[in-house]
mmCIF file with all atom_site columns, C-alpha atoms in Angstrom:
data_model
loop_
_atom_site.group_PDB
_atom_site.id
_atom_site.type_symbol
_atom_site.label_atom_id
_atom_site.label_alt_id
_atom_site.label_comp_id
_atom_site.label_asym_id
_atom_site.label_entity_id
_atom_site.label_seq_id
_atom_site.pdbx_PDB_ins_code
_atom_site.Cartn_x
_atom_site.Cartn_y
_atom_site.Cartn_z
_atom_site.occupancy
_atom_site.B_iso_or_equiv
_atom_site.pdbx_formal_charge
_atom_site.auth_seq_id
_atom_site.auth_comp_id
_atom_site.auth_asym_id
_atom_site.auth_atom_id
_atom_site.pdbx_PDB_model_num
ATOM 1   C CA . MET O 1 1   ? -7.623 -0.338  -24.858 1.00 48.00 ? 1477 MET O CA 1
ATOM 2   C CA . SER O 1 2   ? -4.294 -1.548  -23.394 1.00 73.00 ? 1478 SER O CA 1
ATOM 3   C CA . LEU O 1 3   ? -4.090 -4.158  -20.552 1.00 90.00 ? 1479 LEU O CA 1
ATOM 4   C CA . ALA O 1 4   ? -3.479 -2.778  -17.163 1.00 96.00 ? 1480 ALA O CA 1
ATOM 5   C CA . ILE O 1 5   ? -0.165 -3.716  -15.422 1.00 97.00 ? 1481 ILE O CA 1
ATOM 6   C CA . THR O 1 6   ? 0.125  -4.625  -11.840 1.00 98.00 ? 1482 THR O CA 1
ATOM 7   C CA . LEU O 1 7   ? 3.293  -5.361  -9.852  1.00 97.00 ? 1483 LEU O CA 1
ATOM 8   C CA . ALA O 1 8   ? 2.526  -8.039  -7.277  1.00 97.00 ? 1484 ALA O CA 1
ATOM 9   C CA . SER O 1 9   ? 5.379  -6.447  -4.906  1.00 92.00 ? 1485 SER O CA 1
ATOM 10  C CA . GLY O 1 10  ? 6.099  -3.857  -2.532  1.00 86.00 ? 1486 GLY O CA 1
ATOM 11  C CA . SER O 1 11  ? 9.611  -3.722  -3.838  1.00 85.00 ? 1487 SER O CA 1
ATOM 12  C CA . ALA O 1 12  ? 10.728 -0.179  -4.314  1.00 86.00 ? 1488 ALA O CA 1
ATOM 13  C CA . SER O 1 13  ? 13.687 -1.261  -6.731  1.00 87.00 ? 1489 SER O CA 1
ATOM 14  C CA . ARG O 1 14  ? 11.108 -3.217  -9.053  1.00 92.00 ? 1490 ARG O CA 1
ATOM 15  C CA . GLN O 1 15  ? 8.660  -0.126  -8.891  1.00 94.00 ? 1491 GLN O CA 1
ATOM 16  C CA . GLY O 1 16  ? 11.522 2.169   -9.882  1.00 94.00 ? 1492 GLY O CA 1
ATOM 17  C CA . LEU O 1 17  ? 12.835 0.236   -12.818 1.00 95.00 ? 1493 LEU O CA 1
ATOM 18  C CA . LEU O 1 18  ? 9.272  -0.333  -14.384 1.00 96.00 ? 1494 LEU O CA 1
ATOM 19  C CA . ALA O 1 19  ? 8.625  3.478   -13.818 1.00 96.00 ? 1495 ALA O CA 1
ATOM 20  C CA . GLY O 1 20  ? 12.155 4.374   -15.168 1.00 96.00 ? 1496 GLY O CA 1
ATOM 21  C CA . ALA O 1 21  ? 11.204 2.569   -18.121 1.00 97.00 ? 1497 ALA O CA 1
ATOM 22  C CA . GLY O 1 22  ? 7.862  4.639   -18.404 1.00 96.00 ? 1498 GLY O CA 1
ATOM 23  C CA . VAL O 1 23  ? 5.726  1.774   -17.488 1.00 96.00 ? 1499 VAL O CA 1
ATOM 24  C CA . ASP O 1 24  ? 2.489  2.683   -15.826 1.00 94.00 ? 1500 ASP O CA 1
ATOM 25  C CA . ALA O 1 25  ? 2.114  -0.059  -13.350 1.00 96.00 ? 1501 ALA O CA 1
ATOM 26  C CA . ALA O 1 26  ? 0.064  -0.136  -9.950  1.00 96.00 ? 1502 ALA O CA 1
ATOM 27  C CA . SER O 1 27  ? 1.677  -2.055  -7.179  1.00 96.00 ? 1503 SER O CA 1
ATOM 28  C CA . ILE O 1 28  ? -0.203 -4.458  -4.744  1.00 97.00 ? 1504 ILE O CA 1
ATOM 29  C CA . ARG O 1 29  ? 1.770  -6.193  -1.945  1.00 95.00 ? 1505 ARG O CA 1
ATOM 30  C CA . PRO O 1 30  ? 0.659  -10.077 -2.282  1.00 95.00 ? 1506 PRO O CA 1
ATOM 31  C CA . ASN O 1 31  ? 0.953  -10.569 1.381   1.00 91.00 ? 1507 ASN O CA 1
ATOM 32  C CA . VAL O 1 32  ? 2.491  -14.233 0.739   1.00 92.00 ? 1508 VAL O CA 1
ATOM 33  C CA . ASP O 1 33  ? 4.133  -15.808 3.862   1.00 93.00 ? 1509 ASP O CA 1
ATOM 34  C CA . GLU O 1 34  ? 7.704  -16.063 2.199   1.00 90.00 ? 1510 GLU O CA 1
ATOM 35  C CA . ASP O 1 35  ? 9.383  -17.952 4.871   1.00 89.00 ? 1511 ASP O CA 1
ATOM 36  C CA . ALA O 1 36  ? 6.651  -20.513 5.235   1.00 94.00 ? 1512 ALA O CA 1
ATOM 37  C CA . ALA O 1 37  ? 6.627  -20.955 1.418   1.00 94.00 ? 1513 ALA O CA 1
ATOM 38  C CA . LYS O 1 38  ? 10.522 -21.150 1.297   1.00 93.00 ? 1514 LYS O CA 1
ATOM 39  C CA . ALA O 1 39  ? 10.566 -23.658 4.268   1.00 92.00 ? 1515 ALA O CA 1
ATOM 40  C CA . ALA O 1 40  ? 8.112  -25.920 2.417   1.00 95.00 ? 1516 ALA O CA 1
ATOM 41  C CA . LEU O 1 41  ? 9.775  -25.739 -0.870  1.00 94.00 ? 1517 LEU O CA 1
ATOM 42  C CA . ARG O 1 42  ? 13.218 -26.346 0.830   1.00 93.00 ? 1518 ARG O CA 1
ATOM 43  C CA . ALA O 1 43  ? 11.835 -29.405 2.624   1.00 94.00 ? 1519 ALA O CA 1
ATOM 44  C CA . GLN O 1 44  ? 10.847 -30.702 -0.874  1.00 95.00 ? 1520 GLN O CA 1
ATOM 45  C CA . GLY O 1 45  ? 14.448 -30.417 -1.962  1.00 93.00 ? 1521 GLY O CA 1
ATOM 46  C CA . MET O 1 46  ? 13.815 -27.889 -4.696  1.00 94.00 ? 1522 MET O CA 1
ATOM 47  C CA . SER O 1 47  ? 16.628 -26.182 -6.353  1.00 94.00 ? 1523 SER O CA 1
ATOM 48  C CA . VAL O 1 48  ? 17.281 -22.319 -5.321  1.00 95.00 ? 1524 VAL O CA 1
ATOM 49  C CA . ARG O 1 49  ? 16.319 -21.420 -8.792  1.00 95.00 ? 1525 ARG O CA 1
ATOM 50  C CA . ASP O 1 50  ? 13.004 -23.447 -8.762  1.00 96.00 ? 1526 ASP O CA 1
ATOM 51  C CA . GLN O 1 51  ? 12.383 -21.960 -5.472  1.00 96.00 ? 1527 GLN O CA 1
ATOM 52  C CA . ALA O 1 52  ? 12.668 -18.395 -6.785  1.00 96.00 ? 1528 ALA O CA 1
ATOM 53  C CA . MET O 1 53  ? 10.441 -19.126 -9.771  1.00 97.00 ? 1529 MET O CA 1
ATOM 54  C CA . LYS O 1 54  ? 7.659  -20.864 -7.512  1.00 97.00 ? 1530 LYS O CA 1
ATOM 55  C CA . LEU O 1 55  ? 7.818  -17.631 -5.159  1.00 97.00 ? 1531 LEU O CA 1
ATOM 56  C CA . ALA O 1 56  ? 7.572  -15.146 -8.038  1.00 97.00 ? 1532 ALA O CA 1
ATOM 57  C CA . GLU O 1 57  ? 4.248  -17.366 -9.288  1.00 98.00 ? 1533 GLU O CA 1
ATOM 58  C CA . LEU O 1 58  ? 2.786  -17.536 -5.818  1.00 97.00 ? 1534 LEU O CA 1
ATOM 59  C CA . LYS O 1 59  ? 2.832  -13.704 -5.579  1.00 97.00 ? 1535 LYS O CA 1
ATOM 60  C CA . ALA O 1 60  ? 1.504  -13.156 -8.998  1.00 98.00 ? 1536 ALA O CA 1
ATOM 61  C CA . VAL O 1 61  ? -1.305 -15.615 -8.837  1.00 98.00 ? 1537 VAL O CA 1
ATOM 62  C CA . LYS O 1 62  ? -2.444 -14.290 -5.643  1.00 97.00 ? 1538 LYS O CA 1
ATOM 63  C CA . VAL O 1 63  ? -2.676 -10.676 -6.711  1.00 98.00 ? 1539 VAL O CA 1
ATOM 64  C CA . SER O 1 64  ? -4.085 -11.866 -10.238 1.00 98.00 ? 1540 SER O CA 1
ATOM 65  C CA . ASN O 1 65  ? -6.844 -13.640 -8.631  1.00 97.00 ? 1541 ASN O CA 1
ATOM 66  C CA . ARG O 1 66  ? -8.152 -10.498 -7.827  1.00 96.00 ? 1542 ARG O CA 1
ATOM 67  C CA . THR O 1 67  ? -6.660 -7.835  -10.143 1.00 97.00 ? 1543 THR O CA 1
ATOM 68  C CA . PRO O 1 68  ? -7.790 -7.717  -13.823 1.00 96.00 ? 1544 PRO O CA 1
ATOM 69  C CA . GLY O 1 69  ? -4.819 -7.342  -16.757 1.00 97.00 ? 1545 GLY O CA 1
ATOM 70  C CA . LEU O 1 70  ? -1.548 -8.571  -16.475 1.00 98.00 ? 1546 LEU O CA 1
ATOM 71  C CA . VAL O 1 71  ? 0.197  -9.140  -12.855 1.00 98.00 ? 1547 VAL O CA 1
ATOM 72  C CA . VAL O 1 72  ? 3.962  -9.418  -12.545 1.00 98.00 ? 1548 VAL O CA 1
ATOM 73  C CA . GLY O 1 73  ? 5.250  -11.425 -9.666  1.00 98.00 ? 1549 GLY O CA 1
ATOM 74  C CA . GLY O 1 74  ? 9.107  -11.521 -9.031  1.00 96.00 ? 1550 GLY O CA 1
ATOM 75  C CA . ASP O 1 75  ? 11.678 -13.103 -6.681  1.00 95.00 ? 1551 ASP O CA 1
ATOM 76  C CA . GLN O 1 76  ? 15.220 -13.257 -6.257  1.00 93.00 ? 1552 GLN O CA 1
ATOM 77  C CA . MET O 1 77  ? 17.399 -15.546 -4.548  1.00 94.00 ? 1553 MET O CA 1
ATOM 78  C CA . LEU O 1 78  ? 21.054 -15.695 -4.026  1.00 96.00 ? 1554 LEU O CA 1
ATOM 79  C CA . SER O 1 79  ? 22.828 -19.203 -4.658  1.00 96.00 ? 1555 SER O CA 1
ATOM 80  C CA . LEU O 1 80  ? 26.277 -19.936 -3.665  1.00 96.00 ? 1556 LEU O CA 1
ATOM 81  C CA . GLU O 1 81  ? 27.160 -23.509 -4.366  1.00 92.00 ? 1557 GLU O CA 1
ATOM 82  C CA . ASN O 1 82  ? 23.713 -24.514 -4.193  1.00 88.00 ? 1558 ASN O CA 1
ATOM 83  C CA . GLU O 1 83  ? 23.023 -23.071 -0.704  1.00 91.00 ? 1559 GLU O CA 1
ATOM 84  C CA . ALA O 1 84  ? 20.190 -20.438 -0.804  1.00 92.00 ? 1560 ALA O CA 1
ATOM 85  C CA . PHE O 1 85  ? 20.925 -17.157 0.817   1.00 92.00 ? 1561 PHE O CA 1
ATOM 86  C CA . ASP O 1 86  ? 17.831 -14.950 2.205   1.00 87.00 ? 1562 ASP O CA 1
ATOM 87  C CA . LYS O 1 87  ? 17.854 -11.367 3.166   1.00 89.00 ? 1563 LYS O CA 1
ATOM 88  C CA . PRO O 1 88  ? 19.924 -10.888 6.212   1.00 94.00 ? 1564 PRO O CA 1
ATOM 89  C CA . ALA O 1 89  ? 17.865 -10.367 9.371   1.00 93.00 ? 1565 ALA O CA 1
ATOM 90  C CA . ASP O 1 90  ? 20.075 -7.854  11.002  1.00 95.00 ? 1566 ASP O CA 1
ATOM 91  C CA . LEU O 1 91  ? 23.618 -6.189  10.379  1.00 96.00 ? 1567 LEU O CA 1
ATOM 92  C CA . ALA O 1 92  ? 25.323 -9.241  11.943  1.00 96.00 ? 1568 ALA O CA 1
ATOM 93  C CA . ALA O 1 93  ? 23.634 -11.489 9.412   1.00 96.00 ? 1569 ALA O CA 1
ATOM 94  C CA . ALA O 1 94  ? 24.881 -9.117  6.862   1.00 96.00 ? 1570 ALA O CA 1
ATOM 95  C CA . ARG O 1 95  ? 28.391 -9.517  8.058   1.00 96.00 ? 1571 ARG O CA 1
ATOM 96  C CA . ASP O 1 96  ? 28.160 -13.258 7.766   1.00 96.00 ? 1572 ASP O CA 1
ATOM 97  C CA . HIS O 1 97  ? 26.853 -13.089 4.258   1.00 96.00 ? 1573 HIS O CA 1
ATOM 98  C CA . LEU O 1 98  ? 29.418 -10.945 3.047   1.00 97.00 ? 1574 LEU O CA 1
ATOM 99  C CA . ARG O 1 99  ? 32.179 -13.162 4.853   1.00 97.00 ? 1575 ARG O CA 1
ATOM 100 C CA . LYS O 1 100 ? 30.807 -16.198 3.033   1.00 97.00 ? 1576 LYS O CA 1
ATOM 101 C CA . LEU O 1 101 ? 30.447 -14.471 -0.436  1.00 97.00 ? 1577 LEU O CA 1
ATOM 102 C CA . SER O 1 102 ? 34.060 -12.894 -0.287  1.00 98.00 ? 1578 SER O CA 1
ATOM 103 C CA . GLY O 1 103 ? 36.371 -14.133 -2.776  1.00 98.00 ? 1579 GLY O CA 1
ATOM 104 C CA . LYS O 1 104 ? 33.713 -16.366 -4.350  1.00 98.00 ? 1580 LYS O CA 1
ATOM 105 C CA . THR O 1 105 ? 31.277 -16.347 -7.355  1.00 98.00 ? 1581 THR O CA 1
ATOM 106 C CA . HIS O 1 106 ? 27.540 -16.401 -6.907  1.00 98.00 ? 1582 HIS O CA 1
ATOM 107 C CA . THR O 1 107 ? 24.510 -16.625 -8.992  1.00 97.00 ? 1583 THR O CA 1
ATOM 108 C CA . LEU O 1 108 ? 21.293 -14.444 -8.448  1.00 96.00 ? 1584 LEU O CA 1
ATOM 109 C CA . GLU O 1 109 ? 18.340 -16.554 -9.510  1.00 96.00 ? 1585 GLU O CA 1
ATOM 110 C CA . THR O 1 110 ? 16.086 -13.547 -10.452 1.00 96.00 ? 1586 THR O CA 1
ATOM 111 C CA . ALA O 1 111 ? 12.696 -14.944 -11.518 1.00 97.00 ? 1587 ALA O CA 1
ATOM 112 C CA . ILE O 1 112 ? 9.507  -13.273 -13.099 1.00 97.00 ? 1588 ILE O CA 1
ATOM 113 C CA . VAL O 1 113 ? 6.023  -14.705 -13.676 1.00 98.00 ? 1589 VAL O CA 1
ATOM 114 C CA . VAL O 1 114 ? 3.201  -12.679 -15.380 1.00 98.00 ? 1590 VAL O CA 1
ATOM 115 C CA . CYS O 1 115 ? -0.333 -13.883 -14.640 1.00 98.00 ? 1591 CYS O CA 1
ATOM 116 C CA . GLU O 1 116 ? -3.656 -13.007 -16.227 1.00 98.00 ? 1592 GLU O CA 1
ATOM 117 C CA . ASN O 1 117 ? -7.040 -14.058 -14.596 1.00 97.00 ? 1593 ASN O CA 1
ATOM 118 C CA . GLY O 1 118 ? -5.136 -16.013 -11.791 1.00 97.00 ? 1594 GLY O CA 1
ATOM 119 C CA . ALA O 1 119 ? -3.040 -18.073 -14.158 1.00 98.00 ? 1595 ALA O CA 1
ATOM 120 C CA . PRO O 1 120 ? 0.558  -17.859 -15.356 1.00 98.00 ? 1596 PRO O CA 1
ATOM 121 C CA . VAL O 1 121 ? 1.020  -16.885 -19.027 1.00 98.00 ? 1597 VAL O CA 1
ATOM 122 C CA . TRP O 1 122 ? 4.694  -15.971 -19.197 1.00 98.00 ? 1598 TRP O CA 1
ATOM 123 C CA . ARG O 1 123 ? 7.752  -16.592 -16.880 1.00 98.00 ? 1599 ARG O CA 1
ATOM 124 C CA . HIS O 1 124 ? 11.558 -15.796 -17.280 1.00 98.00 ? 1600 HIS O CA 1
ATOM 125 C CA . LEU O 1 125 ? 14.365 -16.537 -15.161 1.00 98.00 ? 1601 LEU O CA 1
ATOM 126 C CA . ALA O 1 126 ? 17.817 -14.531 -15.287 1.00 98.00 ? 1602 ALA O CA 1
ATOM 127 C CA . ARG O 1 127 ? 20.918 -15.852 -13.643 1.00 97.00 ? 1603 ARG O CA 1
ATOM 128 C CA . PRO O 1 128 ? 23.448 -13.158 -13.380 1.00 97.00 ? 1604 PRO O CA 1
ATOM 129 C CA . LYS O 1 129 ? 26.774 -14.219 -11.861 1.00 98.00 ? 1605 LYS O CA 1
ATOM 130 C CA . LEU O 1 130 ? 28.641 -11.856 -9.646  1.00 97.00 ? 1606 LEU O CA 1
ATOM 131 C CA . THR O 1 131 ? 32.434 -12.786 -8.416  1.00 98.00 ? 1607 THR O CA 1
ATOM 132 C CA . MET O 1 132 ? 33.083 -10.744 -5.142  1.00 98.00 ? 1608 MET O CA 1
ATOM 133 C CA . ARG O 1 133 ? 36.705 -9.899  -4.419  1.00 98.00 ? 1609 ARG O CA 1
ATOM 134 C CA . PRO O 1 134 ? 38.318 -10.940 -1.150  1.00 98.00 ? 1610 PRO O CA 1
ATOM 135 C CA . LEU O 1 135 ? 37.123 -8.792  1.353   1.00 97.00 ? 1611 LEU O CA 1
ATOM 136 C CA . SER O 1 136 ? 39.231 -7.610  4.508   1.00 97.00 ? 1612 SER O CA 1
ATOM 137 C CA . GLU O 1 137 ? 37.554 -7.732  8.085   1.00 97.00 ? 1613 GLU O CA 1
ATOM 138 C CA . ASP O 1 138 ? 38.346 -4.025  8.222   1.00 97.00 ? 1614 ASP O CA 1
ATOM 139 C CA . PHE O 1 139 ? 36.564 -3.578  4.768   1.00 97.00 ? 1615 PHE O CA 1
ATOM 140 C CA . ILE O 1 140 ? 33.797 -5.378  5.930   1.00 97.00 ? 1616 ILE O CA 1
ATOM 141 C CA . GLU O 1 141 ? 33.269 -3.449  9.032   1.00 97.00 ? 1617 GLU O CA 1
ATOM 142 C CA . SER O 1 142 ? 33.739 -0.160  7.323   1.00 96.00 ? 1618 SER O CA 1
ATOM 143 C CA . TYR O 1 143 ? 31.377 -1.125  4.411   1.00 96.00 ? 1619 TYR O CA 1
ATOM 144 C CA . ILE O 1 144 ? 28.520 -2.125  6.931   1.00 96.00 ? 1620 ILE O CA 1
ATOM 145 C CA . GLY O 1 145 ? 28.881 1.119   8.780   1.00 95.00 ? 1621 GLY O CA 1
ATOM 146 C CA . ARG O 1 146 ? 28.650 3.212   5.874   1.00 95.00 ? 1622 ARG O CA 1
ATOM 147 C CA . ALA O 1 147 ? 25.725 1.584   4.364   1.00 94.00 ? 1623 ALA O CA 1
ATOM 148 C CA . GLY O 1 148 ? 23.785 0.507   7.426   1.00 93.00 ? 1624 GLY O CA 1
ATOM 149 C CA . ASP O 1 149 ? 20.300 -1.166  7.383   1.00 93.00 ? 1625 ASP O CA 1
ATOM 150 C CA . ALA O 1 150 ? 19.733 -0.647  3.608   1.00 91.00 ? 1626 ALA O CA 1
ATOM 151 C CA . LEU O 1 151 ? 21.932 -4.034  3.371   1.00 92.00 ? 1627 LEU O CA 1
ATOM 152 C CA . LEU O 1 152 ? 18.993 -5.728  5.039   1.00 92.00 ? 1628 LEU O CA 1
ATOM 153 C CA . SER O 1 153 ? 16.633 -5.034  2.055   1.00 88.00 ? 1629 SER O CA 1
ATOM 154 C CA . THR O 1 154 ? 18.950 -7.197  -0.315  1.00 88.00 ? 1630 THR O CA 1
ATOM 155 C CA . VAL O 1 155 ? 19.727 -10.955 -0.303  1.00 88.00 ? 1631 VAL O CA 1
ATOM 156 C CA . GLY O 1 156 ? 23.464 -10.493 -0.748  1.00 90.00 ? 1632 GLY O CA 1
ATOM 157 C CA . ALA O 1 157 ? 23.724 -7.726  1.910   1.00 92.00 ? 1633 ALA O CA 1
ATOM 158 C CA . TYR O 1 158 ? 24.851 -5.501  -1.011  1.00 91.00 ? 1634 TYR O CA 1
ATOM 159 C CA . GLN O 1 159 ? 23.462 -2.563  -3.277  1.00 85.00 ? 1635 GLN O CA 1
ATOM 160 C CA . LEU O 1 160 ? 25.216 -2.775  -6.559  1.00 87.00 ? 1636 LEU O CA 1
ATOM 161 C CA . GLU O 1 161 ? 23.781 0.638   -7.416  1.00 86.00 ? 1637 GLU O CA 1
ATOM 162 C CA . GLY O 1 162 ? 25.591 2.204   -4.708  1.00 88.00 ? 1638 GLY O CA 1
ATOM 163 C CA . LEU O 1 163 ? 28.484 1.383   -2.282  1.00 91.00 ? 1639 LEU O CA 1
ATOM 164 C CA . GLY O 1 164 ? 28.086 -2.356  -3.300  1.00 93.00 ? 1640 GLY O CA 1
ATOM 165 C CA . ALA O 1 165 ? 29.931 -1.591  -6.478  1.00 93.00 ? 1641 ALA O CA 1
ATOM 166 C CA . GLN O 1 166 ? 33.169 -1.697  -4.343  1.00 95.00 ? 1642 GLN O CA 1
ATOM 167 C CA . LEU O 1 167 ? 32.761 -5.326  -3.651  1.00 97.00 ? 1643 LEU O CA 1
ATOM 168 C CA . PHE O 1 168 ? 33.038 -6.958  -7.113  1.00 97.00 ? 1644 PHE O CA 1
ATOM 169 C CA . THR O 1 169 ? 35.890 -7.908  -9.487  1.00 97.00 ? 1645 THR O CA 1
ATOM 170 C CA . LYS O 1 170 ? 33.432 -9.287  -12.375 1.00 96.00 ? 1646 LYS O CA 1
ATOM 171 C CA . ILE O 1 171 ? 29.691 -9.199  -13.159 1.00 96.00 ? 1647 ILE O CA 1
ATOM 172 C CA . GLU O 1 172 ? 28.238 -11.318 -15.829 1.00 96.00 ? 1648 GLU O CA 1
ATOM 173 C CA . GLY O 1 173 ? 24.417 -10.872 -16.845 1.00 95.00 ? 1649 GLY O CA 1
ATOM 174 C CA . ASP O 1 174 ? 21.956 -8.121  -17.104 1.00 93.00 ? 1650 ASP O CA 1
ATOM 175 C CA . TYR O 1 175 ? 22.227 -5.075  -14.664 1.00 93.00 ? 1651 TYR O CA 1
ATOM 176 C CA . PHE O 1 176 ? 18.574 -4.670  -14.419 1.00 95.00 ? 1652 PHE O CA 1
ATOM 177 C CA . SER O 1 177 ? 18.155 -8.483  -13.444 1.00 95.00 ? 1653 SER O CA 1
ATOM 178 C CA . ILE O 1 178 ? 20.914 -7.810  -10.900 1.00 93.00 ? 1654 ILE O CA 1
ATOM 179 C CA . LEU O 1 179 ? 18.591 -5.174  -9.387  1.00 91.00 ? 1655 LEU O CA 1
ATOM 180 C CA . GLY O 1 180 ? 15.855 -7.449  -9.189  1.00 92.00 ? 1656 GLY O CA 1
ATOM 181 C CA . LEU O 1 181 ? 13.759 -7.476  -12.299 1.00 95.00 ? 1657 LEU O CA 1
ATOM 182 C CA . PRO O 1 182 ? 14.746 -8.719  -15.882 1.00 97.00 ? 1658 PRO O CA 1
ATOM 183 C CA . LEU O 1 183 ? 13.311 -5.565  -17.477 1.00 97.00 ? 1659 LEU O CA 1
ATOM 184 C CA . LEU O 1 184 ? 14.203 -6.010  -21.283 1.00 97.00 ? 1660 LEU O CA 1
ATOM 185 C CA . PRO O 1 185 ? 12.468 -9.432  -21.701 1.00 98.00 ? 1661 PRO O CA 1
ATOM 186 C CA . LEU O 1 186 ? 9.424  -8.253  -19.649 1.00 98.00 ? 1662 LEU O CA 1
ATOM 187 C CA . LEU O 1 187 ? 9.183  -5.254  -21.779 1.00 98.00 ? 1663 LEU O CA 1
ATOM 188 C CA . ASP O 1 188 ? 9.329  -7.324  -24.790 1.00 98.00 ? 1664 ASP O CA 1
ATOM 189 C CA . TYR O 1 189 ? 6.444  -9.518  -23.516 1.00 98.00 ? 1665 TYR O CA 1
ATOM 190 C CA . PHE O 1 190 ? 4.264  -6.335  -22.733 1.00 97.00 ? 1666 PHE O CA 1
ATOM 191 C CA . ARG O 1 191 ? 4.724  -5.263  -26.197 1.00 96.00 ? 1667 ARG O CA 1
ATOM 192 C CA . THR O 1 192 ? 3.742  -8.638  -27.740 1.00 96.00 ? 1668 THR O CA 1
ATOM 193 C CA . ARG O 1 193 ? 0.575  -8.191  -25.673 1.00 96.00 ? 1669 ARG O CA 1
ATOM 194 C CA . GLY O 1 194 ? -0.171 -4.659  -26.572 1.00 94.00 ? 1670 GLY O CA 1
ATOM 195 C CA . ALA O 1 195 ? 0.327  -3.381  -22.800 1.00 95.00 ? 1671 ALA O CA 1
ATOM 196 C CA . ILE O 1 196 ? 2.883  -0.871  -23.810 1.00 95.00 ? 1672 ILE O CA 1
ATOM 197 C CA . ALA O 1 197 ? 3.424  0.860   -27.318 1.00 93.00 ? 1673 ALA O CA 1
ATOM 198 C CA . SER O 1 198 ? 5.404  -1.124  -29.687 1.00 91.00 ? 1674 SER O CA 1
#
């Protein structure tokens, strides 16, 4: 019998990527206080990439402690010149994000951790780099007006799969990882464990 797969997340994007790839996975919100965890990790001086990995692990461990099979936790943080960006709280914050990212290259620290029986058994970090073109104030206002509150669900205040494609001049890295889940290495791991067909 194949191992059950559970996504320790309420992310519609991550759920959609797994479902689109034909992976039957349950989804359970881990209910981790991410703000408190981030504050503690930042107080320790932890790098942005290590913060993302630690948060992914916290989510996976919490759900795995009460759920059999393989539990996938994920986290994505935006790093610009070693500064961590969180999801914007409102459209004014989204506007500030876009102004700071305009004309620069940032990294999406996209971490996944798979746990089994409450312990990590596999982890992966993808680091796509995205170069945003210089954005005029008029463009930013128009973009925010068109995209609206959907921007508040992403760390960079953009959705590459939609209007966000207009923001960039160059992208280096895996498309799935940009959307929040390094899907291809994860599928590989599932196959090695017999959780999906090989």
